[in-house]
Tab-separated table of C-alpha atoms in Angstrom:
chain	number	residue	atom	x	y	z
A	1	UNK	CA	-90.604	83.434	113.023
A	2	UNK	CA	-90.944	80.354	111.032
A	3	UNK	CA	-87.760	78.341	109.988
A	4	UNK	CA	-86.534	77.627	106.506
A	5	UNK	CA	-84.347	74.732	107.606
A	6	UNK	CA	-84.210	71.417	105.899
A	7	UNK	CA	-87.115	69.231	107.580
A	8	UNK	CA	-86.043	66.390	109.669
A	9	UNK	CA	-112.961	85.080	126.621
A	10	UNK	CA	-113.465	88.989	125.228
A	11	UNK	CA	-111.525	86.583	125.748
A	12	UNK	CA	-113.781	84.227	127.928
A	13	UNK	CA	-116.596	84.382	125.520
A	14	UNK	CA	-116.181	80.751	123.728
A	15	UNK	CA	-117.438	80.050	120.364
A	16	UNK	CA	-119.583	77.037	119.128
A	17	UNK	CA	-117.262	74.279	117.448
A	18	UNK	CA	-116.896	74.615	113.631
A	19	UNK	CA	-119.063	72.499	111.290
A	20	UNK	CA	-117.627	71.985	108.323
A	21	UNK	CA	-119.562	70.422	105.154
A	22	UNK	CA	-119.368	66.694	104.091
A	23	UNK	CA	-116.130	66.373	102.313
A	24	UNK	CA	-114.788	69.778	103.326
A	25	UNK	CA	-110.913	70.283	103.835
A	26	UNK	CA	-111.548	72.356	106.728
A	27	UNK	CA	-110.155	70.424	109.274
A	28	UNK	CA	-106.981	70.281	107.326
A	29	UNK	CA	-107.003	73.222	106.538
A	30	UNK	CA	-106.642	74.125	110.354
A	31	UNK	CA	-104.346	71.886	110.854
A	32	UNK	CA	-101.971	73.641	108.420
A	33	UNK	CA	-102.711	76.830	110.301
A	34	UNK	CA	-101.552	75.484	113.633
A	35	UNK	CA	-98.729	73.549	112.222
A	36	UNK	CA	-97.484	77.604	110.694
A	37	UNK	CA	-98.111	79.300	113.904
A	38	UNK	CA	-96.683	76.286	115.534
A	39	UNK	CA	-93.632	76.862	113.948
A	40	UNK	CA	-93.428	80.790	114.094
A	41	UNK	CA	-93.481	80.228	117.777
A	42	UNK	CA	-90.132	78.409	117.758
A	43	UNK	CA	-87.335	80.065	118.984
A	44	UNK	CA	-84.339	78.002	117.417
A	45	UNK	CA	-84.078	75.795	114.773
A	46	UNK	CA	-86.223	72.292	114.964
A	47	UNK	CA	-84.082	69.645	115.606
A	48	UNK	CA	-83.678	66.575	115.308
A	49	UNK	CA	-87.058	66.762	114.085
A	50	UNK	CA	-89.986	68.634	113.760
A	51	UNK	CA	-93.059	68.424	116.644
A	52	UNK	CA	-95.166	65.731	115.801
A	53	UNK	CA	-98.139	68.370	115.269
A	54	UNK	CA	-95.974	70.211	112.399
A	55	UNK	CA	-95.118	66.986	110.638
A	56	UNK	CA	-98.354	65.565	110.849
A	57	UNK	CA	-99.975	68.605	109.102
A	58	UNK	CA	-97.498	68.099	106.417
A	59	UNK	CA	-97.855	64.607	106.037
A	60	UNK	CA	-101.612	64.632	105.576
A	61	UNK	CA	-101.068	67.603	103.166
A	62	UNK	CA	-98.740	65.433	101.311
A	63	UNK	CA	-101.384	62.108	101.428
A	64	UNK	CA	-104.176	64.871	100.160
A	65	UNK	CA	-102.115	66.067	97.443
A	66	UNK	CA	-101.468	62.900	96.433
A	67	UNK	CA	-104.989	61.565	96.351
A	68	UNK	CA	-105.694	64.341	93.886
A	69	UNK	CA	-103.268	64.059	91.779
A	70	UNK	CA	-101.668	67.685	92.842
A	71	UNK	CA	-97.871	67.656	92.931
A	72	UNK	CA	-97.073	68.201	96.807
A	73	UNK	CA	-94.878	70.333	99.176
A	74	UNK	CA	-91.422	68.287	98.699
A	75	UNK	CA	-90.371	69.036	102.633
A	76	UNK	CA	-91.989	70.917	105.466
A	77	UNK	CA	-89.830	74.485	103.908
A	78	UNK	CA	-91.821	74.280	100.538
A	79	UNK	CA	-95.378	73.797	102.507
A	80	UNK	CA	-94.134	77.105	104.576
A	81	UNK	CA	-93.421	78.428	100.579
A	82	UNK	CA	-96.876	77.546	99.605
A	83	UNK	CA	-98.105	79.738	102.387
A	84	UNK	CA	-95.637	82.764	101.755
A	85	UNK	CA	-96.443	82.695	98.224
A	86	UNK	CA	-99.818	80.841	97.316
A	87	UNK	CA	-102.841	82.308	98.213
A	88	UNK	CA	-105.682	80.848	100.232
A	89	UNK	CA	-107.678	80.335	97.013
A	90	UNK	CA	-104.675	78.654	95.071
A	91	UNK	CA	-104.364	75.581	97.620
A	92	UNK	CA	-106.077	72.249	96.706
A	93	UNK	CA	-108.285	72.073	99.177
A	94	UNK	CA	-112.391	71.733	99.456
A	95	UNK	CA	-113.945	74.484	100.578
A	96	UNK	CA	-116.400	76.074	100.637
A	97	UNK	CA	-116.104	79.721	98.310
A	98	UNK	CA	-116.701	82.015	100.711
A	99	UNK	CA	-115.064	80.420	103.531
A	100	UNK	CA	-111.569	80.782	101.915
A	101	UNK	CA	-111.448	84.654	103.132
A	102	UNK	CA	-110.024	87.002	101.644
A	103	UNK	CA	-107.246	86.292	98.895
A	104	UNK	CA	-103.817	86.937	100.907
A	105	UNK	CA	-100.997	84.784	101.927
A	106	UNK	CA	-101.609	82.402	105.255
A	107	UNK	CA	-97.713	84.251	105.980
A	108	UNK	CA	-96.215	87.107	105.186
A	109	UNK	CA	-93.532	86.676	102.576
A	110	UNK	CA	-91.307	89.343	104.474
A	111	UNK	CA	-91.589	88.701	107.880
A	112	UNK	CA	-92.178	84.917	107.866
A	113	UNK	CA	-94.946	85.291	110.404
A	114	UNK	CA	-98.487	83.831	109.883
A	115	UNK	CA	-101.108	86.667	108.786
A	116	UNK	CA	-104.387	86.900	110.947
A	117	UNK	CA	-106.080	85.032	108.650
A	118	UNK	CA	-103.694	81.693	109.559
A	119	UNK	CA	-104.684	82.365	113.621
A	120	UNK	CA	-108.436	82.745	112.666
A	121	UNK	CA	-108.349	79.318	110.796
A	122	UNK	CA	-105.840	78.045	113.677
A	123	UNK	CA	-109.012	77.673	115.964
A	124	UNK	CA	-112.363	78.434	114.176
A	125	UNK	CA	-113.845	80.270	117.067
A	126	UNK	CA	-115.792	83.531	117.744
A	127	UNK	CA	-112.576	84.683	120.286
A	128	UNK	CA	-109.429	83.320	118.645
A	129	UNK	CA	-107.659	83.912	121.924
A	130	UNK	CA	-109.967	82.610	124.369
A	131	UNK	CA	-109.588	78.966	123.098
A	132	UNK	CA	-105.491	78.918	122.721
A	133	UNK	CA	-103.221	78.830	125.352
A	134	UNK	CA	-104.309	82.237	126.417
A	135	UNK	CA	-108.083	81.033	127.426
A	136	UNK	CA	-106.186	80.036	130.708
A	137	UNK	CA	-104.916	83.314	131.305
A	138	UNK	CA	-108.506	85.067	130.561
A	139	UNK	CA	-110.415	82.834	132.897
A	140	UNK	CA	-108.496	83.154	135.515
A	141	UNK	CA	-108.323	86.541	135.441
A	142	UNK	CA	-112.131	86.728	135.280
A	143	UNK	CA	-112.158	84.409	137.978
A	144	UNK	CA	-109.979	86.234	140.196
A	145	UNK	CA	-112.147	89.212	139.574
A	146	UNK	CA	-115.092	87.909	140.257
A	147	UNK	CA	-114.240	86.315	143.453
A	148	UNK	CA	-112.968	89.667	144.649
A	149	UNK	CA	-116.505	91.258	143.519
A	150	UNK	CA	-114.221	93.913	141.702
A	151	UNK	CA	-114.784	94.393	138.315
A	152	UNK	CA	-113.059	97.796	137.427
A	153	UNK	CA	-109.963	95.158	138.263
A	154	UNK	CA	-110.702	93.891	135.177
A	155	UNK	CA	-112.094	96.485	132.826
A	156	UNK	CA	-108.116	98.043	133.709
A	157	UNK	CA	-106.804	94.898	133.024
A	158	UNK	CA	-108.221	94.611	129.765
A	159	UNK	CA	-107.373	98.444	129.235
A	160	UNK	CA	-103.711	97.474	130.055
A	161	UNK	CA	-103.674	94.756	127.026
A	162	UNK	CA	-105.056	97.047	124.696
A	163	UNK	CA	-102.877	100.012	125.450
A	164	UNK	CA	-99.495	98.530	126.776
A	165	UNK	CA	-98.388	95.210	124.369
A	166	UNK	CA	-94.930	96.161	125.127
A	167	UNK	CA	-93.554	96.915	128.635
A	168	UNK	CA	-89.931	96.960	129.799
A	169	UNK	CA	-88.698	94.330	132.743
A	170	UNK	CA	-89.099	96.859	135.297
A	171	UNK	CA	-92.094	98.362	134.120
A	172	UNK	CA	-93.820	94.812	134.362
A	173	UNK	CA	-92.228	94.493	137.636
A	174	UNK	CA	-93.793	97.507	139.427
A	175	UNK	CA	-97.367	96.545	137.999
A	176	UNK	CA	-97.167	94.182	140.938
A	177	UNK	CA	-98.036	97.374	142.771
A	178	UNK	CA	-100.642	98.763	140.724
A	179	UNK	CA	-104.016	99.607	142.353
A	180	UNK	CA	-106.321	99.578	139.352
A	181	UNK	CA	-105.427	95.597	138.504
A	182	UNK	CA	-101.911	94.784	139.363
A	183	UNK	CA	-102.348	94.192	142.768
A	184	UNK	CA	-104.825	91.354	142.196
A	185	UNK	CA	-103.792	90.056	138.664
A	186	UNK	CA	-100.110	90.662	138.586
A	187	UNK	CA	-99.579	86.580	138.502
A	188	UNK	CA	-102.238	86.817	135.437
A	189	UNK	CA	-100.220	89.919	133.769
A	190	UNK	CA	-96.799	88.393	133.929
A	191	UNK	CA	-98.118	84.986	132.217
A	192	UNK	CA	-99.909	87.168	129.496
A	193	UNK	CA	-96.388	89.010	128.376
A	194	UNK	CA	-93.379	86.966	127.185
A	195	UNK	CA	-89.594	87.965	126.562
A	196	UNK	CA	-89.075	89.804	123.190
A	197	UNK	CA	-87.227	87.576	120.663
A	198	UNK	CA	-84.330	88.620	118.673
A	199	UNK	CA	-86.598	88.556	115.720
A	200	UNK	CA	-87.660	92.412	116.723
A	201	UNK	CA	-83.857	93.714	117.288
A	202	UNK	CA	-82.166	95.797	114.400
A	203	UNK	CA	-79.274	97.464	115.572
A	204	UNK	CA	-79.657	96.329	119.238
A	205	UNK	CA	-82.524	98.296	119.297
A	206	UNK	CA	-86.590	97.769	119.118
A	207	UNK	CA	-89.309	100.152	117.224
A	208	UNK	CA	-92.838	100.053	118.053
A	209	UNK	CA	-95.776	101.372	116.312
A	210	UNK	CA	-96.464	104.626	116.730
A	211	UNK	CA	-100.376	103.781	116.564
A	212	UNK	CA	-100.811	100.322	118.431
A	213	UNK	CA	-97.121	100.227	120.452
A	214	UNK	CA	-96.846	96.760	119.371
A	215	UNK	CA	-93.568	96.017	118.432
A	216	UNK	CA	-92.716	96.446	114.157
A	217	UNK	CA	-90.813	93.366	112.491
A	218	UNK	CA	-88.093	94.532	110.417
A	219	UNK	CA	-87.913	94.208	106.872
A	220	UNK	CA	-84.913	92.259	104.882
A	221	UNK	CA	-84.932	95.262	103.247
A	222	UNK	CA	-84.874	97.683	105.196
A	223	UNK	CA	-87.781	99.432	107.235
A	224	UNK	CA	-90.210	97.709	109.890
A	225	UNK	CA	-93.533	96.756	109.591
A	226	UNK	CA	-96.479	96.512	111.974
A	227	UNK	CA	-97.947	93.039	112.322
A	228	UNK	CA	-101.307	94.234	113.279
A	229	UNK	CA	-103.944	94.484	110.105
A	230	UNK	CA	-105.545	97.595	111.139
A	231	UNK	CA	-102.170	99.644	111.293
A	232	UNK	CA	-100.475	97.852	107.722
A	233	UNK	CA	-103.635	99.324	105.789
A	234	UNK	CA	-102.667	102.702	106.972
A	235	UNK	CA	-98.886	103.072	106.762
A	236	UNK	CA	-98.843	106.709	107.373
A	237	UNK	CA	-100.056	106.020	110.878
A	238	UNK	CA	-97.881	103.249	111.626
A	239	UNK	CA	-94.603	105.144	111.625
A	240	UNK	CA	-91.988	103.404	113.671
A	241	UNK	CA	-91.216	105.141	117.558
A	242	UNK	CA	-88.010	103.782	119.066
A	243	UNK	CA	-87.747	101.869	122.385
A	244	UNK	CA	-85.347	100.132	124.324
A	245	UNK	CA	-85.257	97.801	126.829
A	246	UNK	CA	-84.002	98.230	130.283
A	247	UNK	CA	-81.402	95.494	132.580
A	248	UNK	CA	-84.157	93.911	132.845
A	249	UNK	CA	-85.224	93.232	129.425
A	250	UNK	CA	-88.315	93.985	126.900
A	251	UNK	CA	-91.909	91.862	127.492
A	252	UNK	CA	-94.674	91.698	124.957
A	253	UNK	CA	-98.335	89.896	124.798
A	254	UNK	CA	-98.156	86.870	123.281
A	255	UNK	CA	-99.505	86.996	119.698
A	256	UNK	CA	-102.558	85.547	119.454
A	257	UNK	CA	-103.431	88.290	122.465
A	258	UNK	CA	-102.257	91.189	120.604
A	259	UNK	CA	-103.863	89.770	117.553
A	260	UNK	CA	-107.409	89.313	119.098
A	261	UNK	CA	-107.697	91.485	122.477
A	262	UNK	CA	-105.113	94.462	121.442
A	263	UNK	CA	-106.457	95.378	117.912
A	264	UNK	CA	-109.961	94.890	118.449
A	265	UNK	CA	-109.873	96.819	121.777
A	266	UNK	CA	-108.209	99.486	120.421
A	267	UNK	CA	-111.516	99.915	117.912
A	268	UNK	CA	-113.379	99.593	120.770
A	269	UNK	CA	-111.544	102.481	122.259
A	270	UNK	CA	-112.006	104.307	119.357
A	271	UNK	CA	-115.676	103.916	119.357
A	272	UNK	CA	-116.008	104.725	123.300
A	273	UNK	CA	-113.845	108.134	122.746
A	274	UNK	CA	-115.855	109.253	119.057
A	275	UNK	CA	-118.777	108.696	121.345
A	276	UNK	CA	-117.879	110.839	124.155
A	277	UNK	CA	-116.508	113.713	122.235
A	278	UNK	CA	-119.530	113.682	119.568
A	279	UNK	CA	-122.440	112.785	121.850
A	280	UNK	CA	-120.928	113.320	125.660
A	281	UNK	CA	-122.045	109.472	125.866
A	282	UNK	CA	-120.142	107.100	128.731
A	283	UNK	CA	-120.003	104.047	127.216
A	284	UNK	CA	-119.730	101.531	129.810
A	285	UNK	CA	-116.725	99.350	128.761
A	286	UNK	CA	-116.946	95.189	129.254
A	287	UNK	CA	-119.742	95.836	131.600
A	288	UNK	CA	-120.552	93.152	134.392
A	289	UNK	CA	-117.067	91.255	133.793
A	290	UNK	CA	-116.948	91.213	130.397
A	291	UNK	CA	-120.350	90.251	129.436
A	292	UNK	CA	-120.219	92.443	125.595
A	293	UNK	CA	-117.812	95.069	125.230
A	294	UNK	CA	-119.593	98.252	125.140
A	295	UNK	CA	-122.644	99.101	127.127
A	296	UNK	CA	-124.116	102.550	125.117
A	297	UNK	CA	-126.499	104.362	127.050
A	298	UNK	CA	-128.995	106.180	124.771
A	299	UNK	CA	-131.967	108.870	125.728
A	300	UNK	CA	-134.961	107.193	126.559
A	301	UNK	CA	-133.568	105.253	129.645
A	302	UNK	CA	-132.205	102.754	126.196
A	303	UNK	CA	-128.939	100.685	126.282
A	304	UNK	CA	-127.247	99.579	122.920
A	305	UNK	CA	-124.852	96.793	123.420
A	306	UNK	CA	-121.678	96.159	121.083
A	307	UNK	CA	-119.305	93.466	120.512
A	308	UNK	CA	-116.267	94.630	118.533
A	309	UNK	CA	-114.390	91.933	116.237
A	310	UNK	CA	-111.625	92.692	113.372
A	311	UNK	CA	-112.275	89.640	111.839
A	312	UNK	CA	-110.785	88.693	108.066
A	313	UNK	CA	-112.903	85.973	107.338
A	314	UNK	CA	-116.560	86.709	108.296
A	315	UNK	CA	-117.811	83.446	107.678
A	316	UNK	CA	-115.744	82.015	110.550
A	317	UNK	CA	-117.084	84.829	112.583
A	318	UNK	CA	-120.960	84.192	111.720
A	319	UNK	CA	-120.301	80.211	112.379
A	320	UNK	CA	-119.607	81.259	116.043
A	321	UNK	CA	-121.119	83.821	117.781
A	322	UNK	CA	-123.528	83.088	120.399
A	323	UNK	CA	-125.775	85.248	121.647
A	324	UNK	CA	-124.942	88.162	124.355
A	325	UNK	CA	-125.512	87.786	128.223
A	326	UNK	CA	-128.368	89.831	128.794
A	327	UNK	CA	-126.621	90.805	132.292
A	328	UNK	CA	-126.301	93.204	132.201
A	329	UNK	CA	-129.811	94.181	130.275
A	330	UNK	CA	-130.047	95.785	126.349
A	331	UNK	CA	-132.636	96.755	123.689
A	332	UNK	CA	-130.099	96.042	121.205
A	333	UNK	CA	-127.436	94.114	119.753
A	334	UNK	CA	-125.055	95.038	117.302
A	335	UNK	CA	-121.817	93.560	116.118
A	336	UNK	CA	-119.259	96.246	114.795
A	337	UNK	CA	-116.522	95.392	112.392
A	338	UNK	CA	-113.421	98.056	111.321
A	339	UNK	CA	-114.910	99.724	107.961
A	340	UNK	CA	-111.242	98.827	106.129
A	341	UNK	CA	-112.622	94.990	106.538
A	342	UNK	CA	-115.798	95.820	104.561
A	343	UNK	CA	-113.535	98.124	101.664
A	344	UNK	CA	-111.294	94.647	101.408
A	345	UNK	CA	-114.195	92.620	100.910
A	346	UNK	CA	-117.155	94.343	99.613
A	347	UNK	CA	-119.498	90.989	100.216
A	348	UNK	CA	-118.349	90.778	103.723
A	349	UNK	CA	-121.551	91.615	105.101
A	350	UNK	CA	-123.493	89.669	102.781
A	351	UNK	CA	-121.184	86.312	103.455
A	352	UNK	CA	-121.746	86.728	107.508
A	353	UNK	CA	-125.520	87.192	106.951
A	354	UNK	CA	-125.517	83.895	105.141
A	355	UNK	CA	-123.447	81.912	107.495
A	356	UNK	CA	-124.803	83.444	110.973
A	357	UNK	CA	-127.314	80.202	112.667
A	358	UNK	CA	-131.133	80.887	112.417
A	359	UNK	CA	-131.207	81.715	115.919
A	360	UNK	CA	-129.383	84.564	115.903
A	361	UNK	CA	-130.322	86.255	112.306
A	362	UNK	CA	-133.066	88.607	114.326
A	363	UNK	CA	-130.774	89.460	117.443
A	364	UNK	CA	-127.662	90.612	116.345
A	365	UNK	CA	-126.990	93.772	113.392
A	366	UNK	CA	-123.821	93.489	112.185
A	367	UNK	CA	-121.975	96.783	110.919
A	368	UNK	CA	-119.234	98.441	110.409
A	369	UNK	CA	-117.963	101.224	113.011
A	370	UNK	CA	-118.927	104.403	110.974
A	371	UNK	CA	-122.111	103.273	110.202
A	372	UNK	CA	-122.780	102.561	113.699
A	373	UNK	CA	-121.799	106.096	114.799
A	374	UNK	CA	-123.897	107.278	112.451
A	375	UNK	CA	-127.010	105.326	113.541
A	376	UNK	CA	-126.319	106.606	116.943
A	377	UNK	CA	-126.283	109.956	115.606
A	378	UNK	CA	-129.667	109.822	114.073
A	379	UNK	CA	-131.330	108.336	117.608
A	380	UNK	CA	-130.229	111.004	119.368
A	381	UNK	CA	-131.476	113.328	116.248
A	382	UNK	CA	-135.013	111.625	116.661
A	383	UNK	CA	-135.038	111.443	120.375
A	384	UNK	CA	-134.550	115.125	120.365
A	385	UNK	CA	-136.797	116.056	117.148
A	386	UNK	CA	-139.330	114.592	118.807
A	387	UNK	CA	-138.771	116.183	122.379
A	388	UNK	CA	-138.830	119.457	120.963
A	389	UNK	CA	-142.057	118.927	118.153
A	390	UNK	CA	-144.519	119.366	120.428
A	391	UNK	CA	-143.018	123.209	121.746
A	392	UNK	CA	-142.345	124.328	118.427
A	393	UNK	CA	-146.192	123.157	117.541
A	394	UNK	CA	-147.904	125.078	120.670
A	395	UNK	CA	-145.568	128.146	119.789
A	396	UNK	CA	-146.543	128.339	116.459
A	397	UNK	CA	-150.602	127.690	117.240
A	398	UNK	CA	-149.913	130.853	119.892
């Protein structure tokens, strides 16, 4: 949570690095970011002084302010004010329109935690969590994997982020002995969860939501509230389910995994089921060790191969995709975004289109995950039409 005190990859699919115009305040811009979720990742109170990496983002705020003759932040509280309170569009910084993202808060105003949109401009990267601390924990565990020529290990590892963010002391414990992933990645899985902070408790106890099982933050209020985009859009499915923790404590992913491997993964879960119970349609998921995150097998002998992002800004997103392995081999390749994104920002698709490199404008479709479903629909609609024209024709000739 970030302090009010007086101031004193996928996840190992890497993005290209972020080119920001002549005279942009991009890079500043991500400073800020890292300097918030710097903070938010404190567990006490800064003192004597802030890290250097905080109060250099606020000193070169302050200098920029200063150049344009804005009044400035008057400590390293009011800059955290700024981004409770002053949307991304209200700072006085260069950018570029549509790379300011939608109009919310870098933090929440309630929970003092930085909003997805402050991790995506943290590091301006197609996986968010592939190139913070967690990139370590990834590659390794794609290593590992791949030494052991095992790669259900790590399809169930990746299941195990997106289902599990929260496990008790003992339940992390016995993964140790796990067959699907715990037996070779349990070093990996204990690195990925930390110790719950007191920042969750209310009334010695914890609440997690009832549709991701992350952990809720509670409210000054009263109430809790997911931190997860997908799950504050829909409150009604985000209702609050009690858990406590055992002797041995309560674990959860670090942020920045349950941010941008939990959330995402879950819509790729959602996907792989609607496609099974519509269509009866295995969708392989992060086939060949993670090389795109759904392999869709469609009549024909055709594959369809998806990459699943819940991305805020889609200009950040465009800037750094790269294309997708071709191991292992595709006739198509889509990227599918959550539909709520699109509702929030009805240009969304229009803004990635324009900021996506020449390169890949003819090899990737972006859409959003109803639309996609629906285009799978009508394949299989043609593939059979036209199985079944020629019959119908010679029965109707007899």
């Amino acid at each position: 949570m970030i302090t009010q005190t007086p101031p004193n990859s996928g996840a190992a699919r890497s993005g290209l690095v972020s080119r920001p115009s002549a005279g942009s305040d991009e890079p500043l811009l991500r400073e800020i970011a890292s300097a918030l979720v710097r903070l938010s990742r404190q567990r006490g109170v800064p003192h004597p002084i802030y890290p250097a990496q905080v109060q250099n983002a606020y000193n070169r705020l302050v200098l920029h302010c200063l150049r344009h003759g804005v009044e400035p932040p008057g400590s390293i509280p009011e800059m955290v004010r700024w981004a409770c309170e002053r949307p991304l569009t209200g700072w006085p910084l260069d950018l570029p329109p549509e790379a300011r993202g939608a109009a919310g808060t870098l933090v929440d105003p309630q929970t003092r935690l930085p909003h997805q949109l402050c991790l995506e401009w943290e590091v301006d990267a197609a996986d968010p969590a592939a190139e913070i601390f967690e990139n370590q924990r990834m590659l390794e565990a794609l290593t590992v994997c791949r030494a052991a020529g095992d790669p259900a290990a790590y399809t169930a590892f990746r299941s195990l982020l997106t289902t599990r963010p929260v496990l008790t002391g003992a339940e992390l414990a016995l993964l140790g002995g796990d067959p699907e992933c715990g037996l070779l990645l349990h070093h990996v899985i204990r690195q990925c969860y930390e110790p719950v902070s007191a920042t969750y408790r209310r009334d010695g106890g914890y609440q997690q939501c009832g549709r991701c099982r992350c952990l809720m933050v509670p409210l000054p209020g009263g109430g809790h509230r997911c931190e997860l985009d997908r799950c504050r859009r829909d409150a009604t499915a985000a209702v609050p389910v009690p858990v406590r923790p055992d002797r041995s404590g309560l674990h959860q992913l670090s942020r920045p995994l349950r941010m941008f491997v939990t959330s995402p993964g879950l819509a790729e879960n959602d996907i792989g089921s609607t496609l099974k119970r519509r269509f009866g349609i295995d969708a392989e998921m992060w086939p060949q060790f993670d090389a795109y995150d759904l392999r869709v097998p469609l009549p024909g002998g055709r594959y369809w191969a998806v990459d699943v992002k819940d991305r805020v800004n889609p200009v950040l997103l465009a800037r750094t995709l790269t294309r997708f392995r071709a191991d292992p081999p595709f006739d198509r390749a889509f990227l599918v975004v959550p539909r709520y994104r699109f509702r929030e920002n009805e240009a969304y698709g229009r803004q990635f289109r324009r900021n996506l490199p020449e390169d890949l404008a003819g090899n990737i479709t972006l859409l959003d995950d109803r639309t996609f479903l629906r285009l799978v629909a009508e394949q299989i609609a043609d593939r059979t039409e036209a199985a079944g024209s020629p019959r119908r024709q010679g029965e109707h000739h007899a």
